[in-house]
């Protein structure tokens, strides 16, 4: 009984390593303030790639990469066509997100925390569907978009 009590206390006192990424989805204006790059575009292609751990070949994940045709740049510099990778290899994957696999030909408003391409979708950056309200809000905040 004493051993079990010692184990329970040790588990409660020992520091735990956590890699959770939690945030509230930011409002458009807040996301615009924090982002280095903001643009609107239509997803023209969704590629599915399987990535396996070399040390554990049966441990594989599917990753989606999006090709986006940019139609307006609100902040930063963006090419006409960009690749967006939700996986963010080498980063904490719990903070990355996906738009799903059935988003071809849909328009999105992208908020990127890094100006470097390829871009990565981070959960807390605020990327969202480009609704009329979202586009109106971002235009009021950052002005009329430029061509890529």
Tab-separated table of C-alpha atoms in Angstrom:
chain	number	residue	atom	x	y	z
A	1	UNK	CA	0.000	0.000	0.000
A	2	UNK	CA	2.837	2.330	0.881
A	3	UNK	CA	4.486	1.718	-2.519
A	4	UNK	CA	1.306	2.680	-4.372
A	5	UNK	CA	1.024	5.875	-2.320
A	6	UNK	CA	4.649	6.800	-3.126
A	7	UNK	CA	4.021	6.207	-6.854
A	8	UNK	CA	0.864	8.344	-6.822
A	9	UNK	CA	2.664	11.189	-5.035
A	10	UNK	CA	5.630	10.952	-7.428
A	11	UNK	CA	3.322	11.152	-10.437
A	12	UNK	CA	1.551	14.179	-9.017
A	13	UNK	CA	4.735	16.037	-8.076
A	14	UNK	CA	6.939	15.151	-11.068
A	15	UNK	CA	6.860	17.753	-13.831
A	16	UNK	CA	5.052	16.582	-16.932
A	17	UNK	CA	6.052	17.478	-20.438
A	18	UNK	CA	3.081	18.716	-22.424
A	19	UNK	CA	2.977	19.703	-26.047
A	20	UNK	CA	-0.576	20.938	-26.300
A	21	UNK	CA	-1.414	23.933	-28.387
A	22	UNK	CA	-4.513	25.678	-27.183
A	23	UNK	CA	-5.926	28.943	-28.282
A	24	UNK	CA	-9.172	30.649	-29.055
A	25	UNK	CA	-9.697	31.312	-32.738
A	26	UNK	CA	-8.736	34.970	-33.099
A	27	UNK	CA	-11.094	37.524	-34.580
A	28	UNK	CA	-10.138	38.806	-38.042
A	29	UNK	CA	-8.742	42.140	-36.769
A	30	UNK	CA	-6.663	40.439	-34.060
A	31	UNK	CA	-5.352	37.832	-36.508
A	32	UNK	CA	-4.402	40.633	-38.932
A	33	UNK	CA	-2.432	42.456	-36.236
A	34	UNK	CA	-0.400	39.359	-35.349
A	35	UNK	CA	0.165	37.999	-38.876
A	36	UNK	CA	3.235	38.784	-40.964
A	37	UNK	CA	1.354	37.869	-44.165
A	38	UNK	CA	-2.367	38.119	-44.932
A	39	UNK	CA	-3.898	37.109	-48.254
A	40	UNK	CA	-7.044	35.754	-49.874
A	41	UNK	CA	-6.942	32.901	-52.335
A	42	UNK	CA	-8.671	29.888	-53.804
A	43	UNK	CA	-7.407	26.367	-53.214
A	44	UNK	CA	-6.690	24.919	-56.648
A	45	UNK	CA	-5.240	21.568	-55.577
A	46	UNK	CA	-5.068	19.317	-52.518
A	47	UNK	CA	-2.223	16.748	-52.420
A	48	UNK	CA	-2.165	13.847	-50.019
A	49	UNK	CA	1.251	12.560	-48.938
A	50	UNK	CA	2.028	9.669	-46.616
A	51	UNK	CA	4.963	10.267	-44.285
A	52	UNK	CA	6.447	7.372	-42.319
A	53	UNK	CA	8.868	7.313	-39.416
A	54	UNK	CA	12.119	5.687	-40.711
A	55	UNK	CA	12.703	4.017	-37.329
A	56	UNK	CA	9.111	2.700	-37.259
A	57	UNK	CA	7.962	2.083	-40.853
A	58	UNK	CA	4.446	1.163	-39.726
A	59	UNK	CA	4.065	4.535	-38.002
A	60	UNK	CA	2.787	6.727	-40.825
A	61	UNK	CA	0.735	9.910	-41.082
A	62	UNK	CA	-1.123	11.447	-43.982
A	63	UNK	CA	-0.355	15.076	-44.694
A	64	UNK	CA	-2.305	17.407	-46.989
A	65	UNK	CA	-0.563	20.112	-48.991
A	66	UNK	CA	-2.641	22.868	-50.543
A	67	UNK	CA	-1.887	24.816	-53.704
A	68	UNK	CA	-3.477	28.246	-53.490
A	69	UNK	CA	-4.087	30.718	-56.301
A	70	UNK	CA	-3.668	34.072	-54.563
A	71	UNK	CA	-6.109	36.776	-55.637
A	72	UNK	CA	-5.381	39.516	-53.121
A	73	UNK	CA	-2.589	40.394	-50.696
A	74	UNK	CA	-3.521	42.489	-47.667
A	75	UNK	CA	-0.177	42.346	-45.844
A	76	UNK	CA	3.310	41.117	-46.717
A	77	UNK	CA	4.549	39.652	-49.984
A	78	UNK	CA	3.094	36.558	-51.645
A	79	UNK	CA	3.562	34.840	-55.014
A	80	UNK	CA	0.600	34.285	-57.372
A	81	UNK	CA	0.615	30.575	-56.522
A	82	UNK	CA	1.665	29.333	-53.072
A	83	UNK	CA	1.973	25.988	-51.335
A	84	UNK	CA	0.599	25.622	-47.849
A	85	UNK	CA	1.623	22.702	-45.697
A	86	UNK	CA	-0.345	22.080	-42.517
A	87	UNK	CA	2.236	19.616	-41.167
A	88	UNK	CA	5.084	21.937	-40.349
A	89	UNK	CA	7.726	19.205	-40.220
A	90	UNK	CA	10.094	19.689	-37.325
A	91	UNK	CA	7.676	21.853	-35.355
A	92	UNK	CA	5.179	20.913	-32.699
A	93	UNK	CA	2.519	19.247	-34.785
A	94	UNK	CA	-0.177	19.782	-32.177
A	95	UNK	CA	-0.119	23.492	-33.096
A	96	UNK	CA	-0.689	22.812	-36.790
A	97	UNK	CA	-4.044	22.385	-38.414
A	98	UNK	CA	-5.605	21.222	-41.636
A	99	UNK	CA	-8.351	22.660	-43.813
A	100	UNK	CA	-9.517	19.165	-44.725
A	101	UNK	CA	-9.335	17.233	-47.971
A	102	UNK	CA	-12.536	18.501	-49.615
A	103	UNK	CA	-11.650	22.172	-49.983
A	104	UNK	CA	-10.656	22.354	-53.645
A	105	UNK	CA	-12.136	25.455	-55.338
A	106	UNK	CA	-12.989	27.133	-52.029
A	107	UNK	CA	-11.808	30.625	-51.115
A	108	UNK	CA	-9.928	31.292	-47.871
A	109	UNK	CA	-8.463	34.193	-45.947
A	110	UNK	CA	-4.967	33.162	-44.852
A	111	UNK	CA	-3.109	34.614	-41.853
A	112	UNK	CA	0.541	33.512	-41.707
A	113	UNK	CA	2.807	34.084	-38.711
A	114	UNK	CA	5.945	33.642	-40.830
A	115	UNK	CA	6.721	35.533	-44.044
A	116	UNK	CA	8.698	32.571	-45.429
A	117	UNK	CA	7.321	30.132	-47.951
A	118	UNK	CA	6.214	27.381	-47.972
A	119	UNK	CA	3.639	28.550	-45.475
A	120	UNK	CA	2.396	26.420	-42.590
A	121	UNK	CA	-1.109	26.445	-41.136
A	122	UNK	CA	-0.903	27.138	-37.435
A	123	UNK	CA	-3.980	26.565	-35.330
A	124	UNK	CA	-3.846	29.947	-33.607
A	125	UNK	CA	-3.140	32.135	-36.672
A	126	UNK	CA	-6.795	32.564	-37.668
A	127	UNK	CA	-6.985	31.207	-41.240
A	128	UNK	CA	-10.656	30.895	-42.199
A	129	UNK	CA	-13.112	30.725	-45.070
A	130	UNK	CA	-13.254	34.014	-46.978
A	131	UNK	CA	-16.791	35.075	-46.172
A	132	UNK	CA	-18.121	38.470	-47.220
A	133	UNK	CA	-17.989	39.603	-43.583
A	134	UNK	CA	-14.363	38.465	-43.121
A	135	UNK	CA	-13.240	40.164	-46.362
A	136	UNK	CA	-15.089	43.364	-45.428
A	137	UNK	CA	-13.494	43.342	-41.961
A	138	UNK	CA	-9.961	42.760	-43.252
A	139	UNK	CA	-10.390	45.425	-45.946
A	140	UNK	CA	-11.440	47.960	-43.300
A	141	UNK	CA	-8.470	46.955	-41.159
A	142	UNK	CA	-5.710	46.697	-43.802
A	143	UNK	CA	-7.086	48.421	-46.896
A	144	UNK	CA	-7.750	47.191	-50.417
A	145	UNK	CA	-5.728	44.103	-51.341
A	146	UNK	CA	-2.863	44.299	-53.844
A	147	UNK	CA	-2.287	41.882	-56.686
A	148	UNK	CA	0.250	39.165	-55.826
